[in-house]
Every structure is written in C-alpha cells, then in structure tokens.
Short mmCIF file of the C-alpha atoms (twelve columns), coordinates in Angstrom:
data_MODEL
# 
_entry.id   MODEL 
# 
loop_
_atom_site.group_PDB 
_atom_site.id 
_atom_site.type_symbol 
_atom_site.label_atom_id 
_atom_site.label_alt_id 
_atom_site.label_comp_id 
_atom_site.label_asym_id 
_atom_site.label_seq_id 
_atom_site.Cartn_x 
_atom_site.Cartn_y 
_atom_site.Cartn_z 
_atom_site.pdbx_PDB_model_num 
ATOM 1   C CA . UNK A 1   -102.009 -24.674 47.018 1 
ATOM 2   C CA . UNK A 2   -102.184 -28.360 47.338 1 
ATOM 3   C CA . UNK A 3   -105.061 -29.927 45.240 1 
ATOM 4   C CA . UNK A 4   -105.103 -32.968 47.430 1 
ATOM 5   C CA . UNK A 5   -105.089 -33.345 50.917 1 
ATOM 6   C CA . UNK A 6   -105.265 -36.150 53.836 1 
ATOM 7   C CA . UNK A 7   -108.062 -38.282 54.137 1 
ATOM 8   C CA . UNK A 8   -110.385 -36.905 56.754 1 
ATOM 9   C CA . UNK A 9   -110.297 -39.796 59.064 1 
ATOM 10  C CA . UNK A 10  -108.273 -42.377 60.415 1 
ATOM 11  C CA . UNK A 11  -104.904 -42.660 62.005 1 
ATOM 12  C CA . UNK A 12  -101.712 -41.885 60.628 1 
ATOM 13  C CA . UNK A 13  -99.682  -45.082 59.129 1 
ATOM 14  C CA . UNK A 14  -95.949  -44.870 60.433 1 
ATOM 15  C CA . UNK A 15  -92.921  -46.797 59.064 1 
ATOM 16  C CA . UNK A 16  -94.108  -47.548 55.431 1 
ATOM 17  C CA . UNK A 17  -91.874  -47.092 52.376 1 
ATOM 18  C CA . UNK A 18  -90.997  -43.657 51.305 1 
ATOM 19  C CA . UNK A 19  -92.022  -42.329 47.702 1 
ATOM 20  C CA . UNK A 20  -88.574  -41.384 47.362 1 
ATOM 21  C CA . UNK A 21  -86.822  -44.436 48.754 1 
ATOM 22  C CA . UNK A 22  -84.237  -44.826 51.532 1 
ATOM 23  C CA . UNK A 23  -82.019  -41.907 52.742 1 
ATOM 24  C CA . UNK A 24  -78.408  -42.016 51.449 1 
ATOM 25  C CA . UNK A 25  -75.222  -41.187 53.494 1 
ATOM 26  C CA . UNK A 26  -74.562  -37.616 54.495 1 
ATOM 27  C CA . UNK A 27  -73.783  -35.243 51.803 1 
ATOM 28  C CA . UNK A 28  -72.651  -31.648 52.031 1 
ATOM 29  C CA . UNK A 29  -73.562  -29.626 55.194 1 
ATOM 30  C CA . UNK A 30  -74.758  -33.002 56.524 1 
ATOM 31  C CA . UNK A 31  -77.981  -33.031 54.520 1 
ATOM 32  C CA . UNK A 32  -79.133  -36.829 54.415 1 
ATOM 33  C CA . UNK A 33  -81.368  -37.386 51.546 1 
ATOM 34  C CA . UNK A 34  -82.981  -39.730 49.392 1 
ATOM 35  C CA . UNK A 35  -81.097  -40.505 46.039 1 
ATOM 36  C CA . UNK A 36  -81.702  -38.008 43.275 1 
ATOM 37  C CA . UNK A 37  -82.155  -35.033 45.597 1 
ATOM 38  C CA . UNK A 38  -79.415  -32.591 46.234 1 
ATOM 39  C CA . UNK A 39  -78.950  -29.819 48.949 1 
ATOM 40  C CA . UNK A 40  -77.117  -26.675 49.336 1 
ATOM 41  C CA . UNK A 41  -76.733  -23.755 52.133 1 
ATOM 42  C CA . UNK A 42  -78.088  -20.378 50.527 1 
ATOM 43  C CA . UNK A 43  -77.640  -18.403 53.489 1 
ATOM 44  C CA . UNK A 44  -76.024  -18.249 57.034 1 
ATOM 45  C CA . UNK A 45  -76.575  -15.906 59.893 1 
ATOM 46  C CA . UNK A 46  -73.967  -13.180 60.203 1 
ATOM 47  C CA . UNK A 47  -72.606  -13.955 56.700 1 
ATOM 48  C CA . UNK A 48  -72.853  -12.015 53.398 1 
ATOM 49  C CA . UNK A 49  -75.252  -13.252 50.886 1 
ATOM 50  C CA . UNK A 50  -75.801  -10.922 47.661 1 
ATOM 51  C CA . UNK A 51  -74.404  -7.941  49.714 1 
ATOM 52  C CA . UNK A 52  -76.928  -8.658  52.653 1 
ATOM 53  C CA . UNK A 53  -75.487  -9.869  56.137 1 
ATOM 54  C CA . UNK A 54  -78.341  -12.737 56.624 1 
ATOM 55  C CA . UNK A 55  -80.167  -12.191 59.883 1 
ATOM 56  C CA . UNK A 56  -79.862  -14.417 63.010 1 
ATOM 57  C CA . UNK A 57  -82.538  -16.787 64.486 1 
ATOM 58  C CA . UNK A 58  -84.303  -17.425 60.915 1 
ATOM 59  C CA . UNK A 59  -87.769  -18.701 61.326 1 
ATOM 60  C CA . UNK A 60  -90.950  -18.765 59.477 1 
ATOM 61  C CA . UNK A 61  -90.731  -18.555 55.702 1 
ATOM 62  C CA . UNK A 62  -92.705  -18.610 52.532 1 
ATOM 63  C CA . UNK A 63  -92.162  -18.528 48.603 1 
ATOM 64  C CA . UNK A 64  -93.255  -16.246 46.082 1 
ATOM 65  C CA . UNK A 65  -93.317  -16.044 42.222 1 
ATOM 66  C CA . UNK A 66  -91.030  -13.330 40.495 1 
ATOM 67  C CA . UNK A 67  -91.126  -13.654 36.843 1 
ATOM 68  C CA . UNK A 68  -89.094  -16.552 35.841 1 
ATOM 69  C CA . UNK A 69  -87.458  -16.958 39.343 1 
ATOM 70  C CA . UNK A 70  -88.908  -16.733 42.709 1 
ATOM 71  C CA . UNK A 71  -88.471  -15.012 46.372 1 
ATOM 72  C CA . UNK A 72  -87.864  -16.776 49.450 1 
ATOM 73  C CA . UNK A 73  -89.069  -14.974 52.401 1 
ATOM 74  C CA . UNK A 74  -87.415  -15.658 55.983 1 
ATOM 75  C CA . UNK A 75  -88.371  -14.191 59.268 1 
ATOM 76  C CA . UNK A 76  -86.040  -13.345 62.374 1 
ATOM 77  C CA . UNK A 77  -86.997  -14.191 65.864 1 
ATOM 78  C CA . UNK A 78  -84.746  -11.541 67.552 1 
ATOM 79  C CA . UNK A 79  -85.911  -9.057  70.313 1 
ATOM 80  C CA . UNK A 80  -86.676  -5.672  69.189 1 
ATOM 81  C CA . UNK A 81  -84.433  -6.356  65.773 1 
ATOM 82  C CA . UNK A 82  -86.423  -9.088  64.393 1 
ATOM 83  C CA . UNK A 83  -88.299  -8.213  61.184 1 
ATOM 84  C CA . UNK A 84  -87.679  -10.190 57.785 1 
ATOM 85  C CA . UNK A 85  -85.587  -10.683 54.817 1 
ATOM 86  C CA . UNK A 86  -85.786  -11.998 51.427 1 
ATOM 87  C CA . UNK A 87  -83.801  -13.925 48.977 1 
ATOM 88  C CA . UNK A 88  -84.376  -13.412 45.262 1 
ATOM 89  C CA . UNK A 89  -83.648  -16.238 42.761 1 
ATOM 90  C CA . UNK A 90  -82.955  -16.229 39.275 1 
ATOM 91  C CA . UNK A 91  -84.560  -18.944 37.006 1 
ATOM 92  C CA . UNK A 92  -81.491  -21.020 37.074 1 
ATOM 93  C CA . UNK A 93  -81.780  -20.769 40.783 1 
ATOM 94  C CA . UNK A 94  -78.477  -18.453 41.373 1 
ATOM 95  C CA . UNK A 95  -79.342  -15.743 43.840 1 
ATOM 96  C CA . UNK A 96  -79.986  -12.482 42.310 1 
ATOM 97  C CA . UNK A 97  -80.501  -10.191 45.299 1 
ATOM 98  C CA . UNK A 98  -80.986  -10.317 49.067 1 
ATOM 99  C CA . UNK A 99  -83.009  -7.286  51.047 1 
ATOM 100 C CA . UNK A 100 -85.153  -6.535  54.274 1 
ATOM 101 C CA . UNK A 101 -88.681  -6.255  53.811 1 
ATOM 102 C CA . UNK A 102 -89.254  -5.450  57.688 1 
ATOM 103 C CA . UNK A 103 -87.098  -3.909  60.249 1 
ATOM 104 C CA . UNK A 104 -87.263  -2.727  63.826 1 
ATOM 105 C CA . UNK A 105 -89.974  -5.465  65.035 1 
ATOM 106 C CA . UNK A 106 -90.083  -7.695  67.886 1 
ATOM 107 C CA . UNK A 107 -89.219  -11.635 67.933 1 
ATOM 108 C CA . UNK A 108 -90.674  -12.264 64.361 1 
ATOM 109 C CA . UNK A 109 -91.187  -15.591 64.633 1 
ATOM 110 C CA . UNK A 110 -93.627  -17.596 61.702 1 
ATOM 111 C CA . UNK A 111 -96.373  -16.055 59.727 1 
ATOM 112 C CA . UNK A 112 -97.871  -16.753 56.581 1 
ATOM 113 C CA . UNK A 113 -98.362  -16.156 52.936 1 
ATOM 114 C CA . UNK A 114 -101.563 -14.404 51.370 1 
ATOM 115 C CA . UNK A 115 -102.983 -15.016 47.670 1 
ATOM 116 C CA . UNK A 116 -102.332 -11.563 46.751 1 
ATOM 117 C CA . UNK A 117 -98.488  -12.424 47.424 1 
ATOM 118 C CA . UNK A 118 -97.654  -10.246 50.503 1 
ATOM 119 C CA . UNK A 119 -96.251  -12.115 53.832 1 
ATOM 120 C CA . UNK A 120 -97.601  -11.732 57.044 1 
ATOM 121 C CA . UNK A 121 -94.907  -11.406 59.426 1 
ATOM 122 C CA . UNK A 122 -95.990  -12.145 63.335 1 
ATOM 123 C CA . UNK A 123 -94.635  -11.000 66.336 1 
ATOM 124 C CA . UNK A 124 -94.227  -13.203 69.272 1 
ATOM 125 C CA . UNK A 125 -93.828  -10.793 72.045 1 
ATOM 126 C CA . UNK A 126 -96.524  -9.572  74.657 1 
ATOM 127 C CA . UNK A 127 -99.260  -8.007  72.600 1 
ATOM 128 C CA . UNK A 128 -97.693  -8.975  69.535 1 
ATOM 129 C CA . UNK A 129 -98.687  -7.562  65.984 1 
ATOM 130 C CA . UNK A 130 -99.104  -8.949  62.594 1 
ATOM 131 C CA . UNK A 131 -97.184  -6.929  59.832 1 
ATOM 132 C CA . UNK A 132 -98.250  -7.053  55.992 1 
ATOM 133 C CA . UNK A 133 -94.925  -7.070  53.841 1 
ATOM 134 C CA . UNK A 134 -94.175  -6.770  50.349 1 
ATOM 135 C CA . UNK A 135 -91.688  -9.680  49.519 1 
ATOM 136 C CA . UNK A 136 -90.688  -7.844  46.426 1 
ATOM 137 C CA . UNK A 137 -89.461  -4.956  48.384 1 
ATOM 138 C CA . UNK A 138 -91.269  -1.974  46.736 1 
ATOM 139 C CA . UNK A 139 -93.707  -0.918  49.501 1 
ATOM 140 C CA . UNK A 140 -92.962  -0.476  53.199 1 
ATOM 141 C CA . UNK A 141 -94.453  -3.083  55.740 1 
ATOM 142 C CA . UNK A 142 -97.568  -1.990  57.488 1 
ATOM 143 C CA . UNK A 143 -99.110  -3.480  60.872 1 
ATOM 144 C CA . UNK A 144 -102.579 -4.839  60.591 1 
ATOM 145 C CA . UNK A 145 -103.666 -3.964  64.294 1 
ATOM 146 C CA . UNK A 146 -107.481 -5.481  63.530 1 
ATOM 147 C CA . UNK A 147 -105.947 -9.126  63.552 1 
ATOM 148 C CA . UNK A 148 -105.563 -8.663  67.129 1 
ATOM 149 C CA . UNK A 149 -102.551 -8.023  69.716 1 
ATOM 150 C CA . UNK A 150 -101.140 -11.302 71.210 1 
ATOM 151 C CA . UNK A 151 -98.242  -13.610 71.001 1 
ATOM 152 C CA . UNK A 152 -98.606  -14.355 67.416 1 
ATOM 153 C CA . UNK A 153 -96.834  -17.330 65.833 1 
ATOM 154 C CA . UNK A 154 -98.260  -18.191 62.647 1 
ATOM 155 C CA . UNK A 155 -101.048 -17.539 59.889 1 
ATOM 156 C CA . UNK A 156 -102.613 -19.314 57.182 1 
ATOM 157 C CA . UNK A 157 -105.169 -17.787 54.598 1 
ATOM 158 C CA . UNK A 158 -108.058 -19.920 53.472 1 
ATOM 159 C CA . UNK A 159 -109.001 -18.376 50.005 1 
ATOM 160 C CA . UNK A 160 -112.436 -19.960 49.881 1 
ATOM 161 C CA . UNK A 161 -113.872 -18.853 52.984 1 
ATOM 162 C CA . UNK A 162 -111.984 -15.700 52.816 1 
ATOM 163 C CA . UNK A 163 -110.511 -15.737 56.353 1 
ATOM 164 C CA . UNK A 164 -107.050 -15.981 57.701 1 
ATOM 165 C CA . UNK A 165 -106.015 -18.632 60.502 1 
ATOM 166 C CA . UNK A 166 -103.866 -17.764 63.407 1 
ATOM 167 C CA . UNK A 167 -102.118 -19.389 66.311 1 
ATOM 168 C CA . UNK A 168 -101.049 -17.755 69.788 1 
ATOM 169 C CA . UNK A 169 -97.872  -19.204 71.550 1 
ATOM 170 C CA . UNK A 170 -99.168  -19.338 75.138 1 
ATOM 171 C CA . UNK A 171 -99.545  -22.238 77.371 1 
ATOM 172 C CA . UNK A 172 -103.304 -21.568 77.276 1 
ATOM 173 C CA . UNK A 173 -102.989 -20.290 73.503 1 
ATOM 174 C CA . UNK A 174 -106.011 -19.872 71.316 1 
ATOM 175 C CA . UNK A 175 -106.889 -20.705 67.727 1 
ATOM 176 C CA . UNK A 176 -108.344 -17.785 65.932 1 
ATOM 177 C CA . UNK A 177 -109.441 -16.830 62.511 1 
ATOM 178 C CA . UNK A 178 -109.647 -12.999 61.027 1 
ATOM 179 C CA . UNK A 179 -112.597 -12.107 58.466 1 
ATOM 180 C CA . UNK A 180 -111.423 -9.048  56.734 1 
ATOM 181 C CA . UNK A 181 -114.356 -6.590  55.720 1 
ATOM 182 C CA . UNK A 182 -112.811 -7.003  51.977 1 
ATOM 183 C CA . UNK A 183 -110.684 -10.059 50.977 1 
ATOM 184 C CA . UNK A 184 -107.351 -8.647  50.062 1 
ATOM 185 C CA . UNK A 185 -107.491 -5.956  52.545 1 
ATOM 186 C CA . UNK A 186 -106.548 -6.541  56.078 1 
ATOM 187 C CA . UNK A 187 -106.780 -3.353  57.936 1 
ATOM 188 C CA . UNK A 188 -110.423 -4.007  58.871 1 
ATOM 189 C CA . UNK A 189 -112.383 -6.935  60.156 1 
ATOM 190 C CA . UNK A 190 -113.534 -9.169  62.666 1 
ATOM 191 C CA . UNK A 191 -111.496 -11.561 64.933 1 
ATOM 192 C CA . UNK A 192 -112.943 -14.529 66.409 1 
ATOM 193 C CA . UNK A 193 -111.807 -17.541 68.335 1 
ATOM 194 C CA . UNK A 194 -112.453 -21.176 68.209 1 
ATOM 195 C CA . UNK A 195 -114.506 -22.257 71.130 1 
ATOM 196 C CA . UNK A 196 -115.124 -25.673 73.125 1 
ATOM 197 C CA . UNK A 197 -118.389 -26.195 71.148 1 
ATOM 198 C CA . UNK A 198 -116.751 -26.034 67.868 1 
ATOM 199 C CA . UNK A 199 -118.135 -22.837 66.933 1 
ATOM 200 C CA . UNK A 200 -116.377 -19.531 66.296 1 
ATOM 201 C CA . UNK A 201 -117.264 -16.483 68.830 1 
ATOM 202 C CA . UNK A 202 -116.094 -12.781 68.015 1 
ATOM 203 C CA . UNK A 203 -113.393 -11.662 70.429 1 
ATOM 204 C CA . UNK A 204 -114.788 -8.437  71.957 1 
ATOM 205 C CA . UNK A 205 -111.565 -6.204  71.977 1 
ATOM 206 C CA . UNK A 206 -108.841 -7.377  69.762 1 
ATOM 207 C CA . UNK A 207 -106.556 -4.541  71.020 1 
ATOM 208 C CA . UNK A 208 -106.423 -6.292  74.153 1 
ATOM 209 C CA . UNK A 209 -105.845 -3.086  76.279 1 
ATOM 210 C CA . UNK A 210 -107.835 -4.384  79.275 1 
ATOM 211 C CA . UNK A 211 -107.994 -8.309  78.970 1 
ATOM 212 C CA . UNK A 212 -105.772 -10.664 76.932 1 
ATOM 213 C CA . UNK A 213 -107.355 -11.800 73.886 1 
ATOM 214 C CA . UNK A 214 -107.662 -15.525 74.707 1 
ATOM 215 C CA . UNK A 215 -109.461 -14.716 78.015 1 
ATOM 216 C CA . UNK A 216 -112.080 -12.262 76.517 1 
ATOM 217 C CA . UNK A 217 -114.397 -15.295 75.409 1 
ATOM 218 C CA . UNK A 218 -115.533 -17.792 78.227 1 
ATOM 219 C CA . UNK A 219 -115.860 -20.854 76.103 1 
ATOM 220 C CA . UNK A 220 -112.662 -20.279 74.164 1 
ATOM 221 C CA . UNK A 221 -110.771 -23.717 73.497 1 
ATOM 222 C CA . UNK A 222 -106.973 -23.442 74.735 1 
ATOM 223 C CA . UNK A 223 -104.025 -25.107 73.026 1 
ATOM 224 C CA . UNK A 224 -100.387 -25.530 74.717 1 
ATOM 225 C CA . UNK A 225 -98.347  -23.036 72.729 1 
ATOM 226 C CA . UNK A 226 -99.681  -22.596 69.389 1 
ATOM 227 C CA . UNK A 227 -96.844  -22.963 66.671 1 
ATOM 228 C CA . UNK A 228 -96.790  -23.393 62.873 1 
ATOM 229 C CA . UNK A 229 -99.820  -23.056 60.967 1 
ATOM 230 C CA . UNK A 230 -100.641 -24.117 57.261 1 
ATOM 231 C CA . UNK A 231 -103.659 -24.382 54.938 1 
ATOM 232 C CA . UNK A 232 -104.156 -26.868 52.076 1 
ATOM 233 C CA . UNK A 233 -107.293 -28.526 50.446 1 
ATOM 234 C CA . UNK A 234 -109.969 -27.595 53.079 1 
ATOM 235 C CA . UNK A 235 -107.725 -28.321 56.032 1 
ATOM 236 C CA . UNK A 236 -105.966 -25.979 58.321 1 
ATOM 237 C CA . UNK A 237 -103.054 -27.694 59.926 1 
ATOM 238 C CA . UNK A 238 -101.297 -26.449 62.884 1 
ATOM 239 C CA . UNK A 239 -99.009  -27.590 65.537 1 
ATOM 240 C CA . UNK A 240 -98.589  -26.996 69.498 1 
ATOM 241 C CA . UNK A 241 -95.001  -26.423 70.918 1 
ATOM 242 C CA . UNK A 242 -96.004  -27.494 74.398 1 
ATOM 243 C CA . UNK A 243 -97.069  -31.153 73.430 1 
ATOM 244 C CA . UNK A 244 -95.528  -31.149 69.745 1 
ATOM 245 C CA . UNK A 245 -98.792  -32.128 68.468 1 
ATOM 246 C CA . UNK A 246 -100.143 -31.611 65.033 1 
ATOM 247 C CA . UNK A 247 -103.618 -30.648 64.385 1 
ATOM 248 C CA . UNK A 248 -106.118 -30.755 61.601 1 
ATOM 249 C CA . UNK A 249 -108.891 -28.394 61.663 1 
ATOM 250 C CA . UNK A 250 -111.400 -29.573 58.515 1 
ATOM 251 C CA . UNK A 251 -113.301 -26.322 57.561 1 
ATOM 252 C CA . UNK A 252 -115.877 -27.959 55.709 1 
ATOM 253 C CA . UNK A 253 -117.133 -29.915 58.900 1 
ATOM 254 C CA . UNK A 254 -115.715 -27.801 61.513 1 
ATOM 255 C CA . UNK A 255 -114.058 -30.771 63.288 1 
ATOM 256 C CA . UNK A 256 -110.834 -30.856 64.978 1 
ATOM 257 C CA . UNK A 257 -108.402 -33.828 64.961 1 
ATOM 258 C CA . UNK A 258 -105.175 -34.253 66.676 1 
ATOM 259 C CA . UNK A 259 -102.811 -36.411 64.116 1 
ATOM 260 C CA . UNK A 260 -99.719  -37.284 65.919 1 
ATOM 261 C CA . UNK A 261 -97.204  -35.653 68.051 1 
ATOM 262 C CA . UNK A 262 -93.155  -34.914 67.670 1 
ATOM 263 C CA . UNK A 263 -94.009  -32.033 65.034 1 
ATOM 264 C CA . UNK A 264 -92.961  -28.451 65.080 1 
ATOM 265 C CA . UNK A 265 -93.020  -26.826 61.720 1 
ATOM 266 C CA . UNK A 266 -95.241  -27.871 58.584 1 
ATOM 267 C CA . UNK A 267 -95.925  -26.969 54.787 1 
ATOM 268 C CA . UNK A 268 -97.385  -28.688 51.771 1 
ATOM 269 C CA . UNK A 269 -96.315  -29.408 48.367 1 
ATOM 270 C CA . UNK A 270 -98.309  -29.209 45.202 1 
ATOM 271 C CA . UNK A 271 -98.619  -33.016 45.350 1 
ATOM 272 C CA . UNK A 272 -100.791 -32.710 48.661 1 
ATOM 273 C CA . UNK A 273 -97.829  -34.244 50.705 1 
ATOM 274 C CA . UNK A 274 -97.735  -32.667 53.783 1 
ATOM 275 C CA . UNK A 275 -93.870  -31.912 55.084 1 
ATOM 276 C CA . UNK A 276 -93.306  -31.777 58.452 1 
ATOM 277 C CA . UNK A 277 -90.185  -30.987 60.852 1 
ATOM 278 C CA . UNK A 278 -89.491  -33.051 64.249 1 
ATOM 279 C CA . UNK A 279 -88.446  -32.133 67.165 1 
ATOM 280 C CA . UNK A 280 -85.369  -33.624 65.976 1 
ATOM 281 C CA . UNK A 281 -83.416  -32.553 62.716 1 
ATOM 282 C CA . UNK A 282 -85.610  -34.645 60.626 1 
ATOM 283 C CA . UNK A 283 -88.296  -33.675 58.046 1 
ATOM 284 C CA . UNK A 284 -90.920  -36.372 57.388 1 
ATOM 285 C CA . UNK A 285 -93.454  -36.562 54.574 1 
ATOM 286 C CA . UNK A 286 -97.185  -37.309 55.301 1 
ATOM 287 C CA . UNK A 287 -98.612  -38.479 51.825 1 
ATOM 288 C CA . UNK A 288 -102.498 -37.983 51.244 1 
ATOM 289 C CA . UNK A 289 -103.011 -41.796 52.277 1 
ATOM 290 C CA . UNK A 290 -101.900 -40.744 55.697 1 
ATOM 291 C CA . UNK A 291 -98.528  -42.873 55.167 1 
ATOM 292 C CA . UNK A 292 -95.775  -41.096 57.336 1 
ATOM 293 C CA . UNK A 293 -92.252  -41.777 56.080 1 
ATOM 294 C CA . UNK A 294 -88.640  -39.890 56.409 1 
ATOM 295 C CA . UNK A 295 -87.505  -37.587 53.716 1 
ATOM 296 C CA . UNK A 296 -84.497  -35.737 55.042 1 
ATOM 297 C CA . UNK A 297 -82.217  -35.848 58.095 1 
ATOM 298 C CA . UNK A 298 -79.567  -33.000 59.072 1 
ATOM 299 C CA . UNK A 299 -76.525  -34.261 60.776 1 
ATOM 300 C CA . UNK A 300 -73.793  -32.213 62.583 1 
ATOM 301 C CA . UNK A 301 -76.733  -29.490 63.784 1 
ATOM 302 C CA . UNK A 302 -77.601  -31.218 67.314 1 
ATOM 303 C CA . UNK A 303 -79.765  -29.178 69.177 1 
ATOM 304 C CA . UNK A 304 -81.054  -26.893 66.115 1 
ATOM 305 C CA . UNK A 305 -84.750  -26.560 65.280 1 
ATOM 306 C CA . UNK A 306 -85.950  -26.697 61.615 1 
ATOM 307 C CA . UNK A 307 -88.161  -24.030 60.768 1 
ATOM 308 C CA . UNK A 308 -89.373  -22.032 57.802 1 
ATOM 309 C CA . UNK A 309 -90.501  -24.737 55.632 1 
ATOM 310 C CA . UNK A 310 -91.577  -23.726 52.255 1 
ATOM 311 C CA . UNK A 311 -92.014  -24.909 48.624 1 
ATOM 312 C CA . UNK A 312 -90.975  -22.646 45.587 1 
ATOM 313 C CA . UNK A 313 -93.862  -21.945 43.429 1 
ATOM 314 C CA . UNK A 314 -93.527  -24.630 40.879 1 
ATOM 315 C CA . UNK A 315 -92.911  -27.287 43.912 1 
ATOM 316 C CA . UNK A 316 -89.388  -28.152 42.750 1 
ATOM 317 C CA . UNK A 317 -87.419  -26.828 45.684 1 
ATOM 318 C CA . UNK A 318 -87.922  -26.887 49.462 1 
ATOM 319 C CA . UNK A 319 -86.298  -24.329 51.627 1 
ATOM 320 C CA . UNK A 320 -85.819  -24.562 55.619 1 
ATOM 321 C CA . UNK A 321 -83.584  -23.135 58.058 1 
ATOM 322 C CA . UNK A 322 -81.834  -24.771 60.791 1 
ATOM 323 C CA . UNK A 323 -81.330  -22.417 63.855 1 
ATOM 324 C CA . UNK A 324 -79.883  -22.952 67.253 1 
ATOM 325 C CA . UNK A 325 -80.440  -20.404 69.949 1 
ATOM 326 C CA . UNK A 326 -80.790  -16.667 68.728 1 
ATOM 327 C CA . UNK A 327 -77.483  -16.619 66.974 1 
ATOM 328 C CA . UNK A 328 -76.389  -19.370 64.719 1 
ATOM 329 C CA . UNK A 329 -78.640  -20.078 61.598 1 
ATOM 330 C CA . UNK A 330 -78.249  -21.943 58.315 1 
ATOM 331 C CA . UNK A 331 -80.796  -21.649 55.386 1 
ATOM 332 C CA . UNK A 332 -81.033  -24.769 52.982 1 
ATOM 333 C CA . UNK A 333 -82.464  -25.371 49.528 1 
ATOM 334 C CA . UNK A 334 -83.308  -29.105 48.630 1 
ATOM 335 C CA . UNK A 335 -83.939  -29.787 44.893 1 
ATOM 336 C CA . UNK A 336 -84.780  -32.896 43.048 1 
ATOM 337 C CA . UNK A 337 -87.880  -35.113 41.772 1 
ATOM 338 C CA . UNK A 338 -90.723  -34.110 44.108 1 
ATOM 339 C CA . UNK A 339 -94.070  -35.540 43.268 1 
ATOM 340 C CA . UNK A 340 -96.215  -33.586 41.098 1 
# 
C-alpha cells in the first residue's frame, strides 16, 4: 500500500517536468520510456507462455508476493470463457510457470487484490458475480454472492475500515462498498451504496432477483459507467468510462472529488505516485503534489486499451496489458528506477 497519497484539495497540475525525465525514442515492442527504464513483452494472447496459452482480452490485474519471486494475475474479458490466469516469476524476473486460476466464467473485466493475498475477479455480465481466486493455484475459486449481483467492474480493499469498494459498469451505475461480517471472510456481509447525500445506505436485496441493485435505494448516486478502482492511503480512486473521469473518494472525510478526465485504469506505486492509463496508449504519473506528467507511451498499437496496471510487491516492476477488442492482447513488464 502507498504510504503517501494526493493532497486532499486543489486541481491537478498538467505539463510539469516528469520525475523521470523526458521520454526517449520508441524501443522494442513500441514502448517509449524515460532513460533508465526498459520494457519487455511477457505474454501474448494465443501464444504459449510456460506451457499455457495466454488468454485473449486481458484486463484487470494485480501482483502478489511468492517467496523470492512474485505472481501477476490477469483477467480475461471474454464471454463465457473469461476467467483469469497467472504468471509466476522467479527472483531474477524469469517466468517460472503460468496457469489458470479461474475458468468458465463470463466477461471477467477488472477486480482487486485482498490483503490476505487473494484475487477478486469481477464478472461484467448481467447479474455478474465476484469470484475470490487463489493466485497461487492451490485452492479453487469461489463466488462471493453476498457482494451483490450486478455488472461488476473493479474492487478495492480498505484494510483500515475493513470494507471492499466496488464499481458498476452501467450508464447509471453505482459505487458500492461491502462490509464482511469477518474481515478476511467474504462469504457473508452487508452491501451498501453511496448516496447523493454522501451517506452509505444498505442495499436491501444484493441478489437483485426482482430489482437491480442500483435501483433499490432511492437516493443512490449514479455514475456513467464505473470502471477501474484502487485504494491507497485513505483514498479510493475510481474511473468512469462514460466520461473517462478520475474520481477520488476520501474515506476520512466521506467526500468525493472529480480529479480529471481522460483516464481509464489506475494503480499506485509504493512511493505514493499514481499511474493512470489514458484513453490513448499512454500512462501518466500523478505525483503526491498533484503534478501530472507522461511516463510511458505505446506506439504501433493504435486503438488498443491499456489495462491491468499493477506493481510488483517491491515496486520495481510495472505490469500492464494492451488489448484490442476481444482477440489481440499483449502483456508487458516495465523495469527501472521507480521512486521509492
């Protein structure tokens, strides 16, 4: 988790000097990076990696510690054949293994990591579910139905308040939080929705058998297509794809601020810097002082969406995918002198 976060107030500052300097000329795979950084492709849809055919439509992702190495998990936003796969890396960065951790599910878009090292894979389909998956491949994935049945996009855990925030991909989608009965056990709990008043109210029927969850609470606040979601340093950031907005919900003051537009995916580094994927094939860094500067550009992938941003546990590597439609997908790793 980041130990610093954005200042609570004030606009973002565009056009400053990047902490990493200017971008260089395009390198291998079209990656344009600052000096000292290097990139590589670690997986490609339809191609073998460590014996596994990497899935199409790679979307949300996260990293988990694994002894001296780490694991990167990636969702697949395919209908009926979605699920999620994992790449296991050795301490030297080489790929040791690749395997499925969830299969036979529908449109697994984004999700989120839990503090107890599981992956919440969210279904985007009608009455979608949240599946809790084992990144290490030892236990079968399980649906967590108490977290609601709706078009789930992303999830983000707040360990201080012991809740899970969730976004909904509908033109009038809502912003939810789930309060488990026991932190670390998501089988039972209370689903709540953020209201226009700024308060949270209980969703009466999370199963949504007769009425969709977003329409069950009259005062519920609606957003234009909830998308990415990430919690860091007392703030839950989320994006809305309808207007490409980046929002910040301050959990300490219960206030919501729209920071900027043109953002689709988001993650945070241990330094407190936010890394945001733009609607174009560019990733920007937002420093804690709110200055926004380019970090990465991907050339030769026109029309692709950048997804699955996640840092390795030590913060030395950034992973993301570039996907075009539901067939082509490339998963990349960037290494370099990221700020501590």
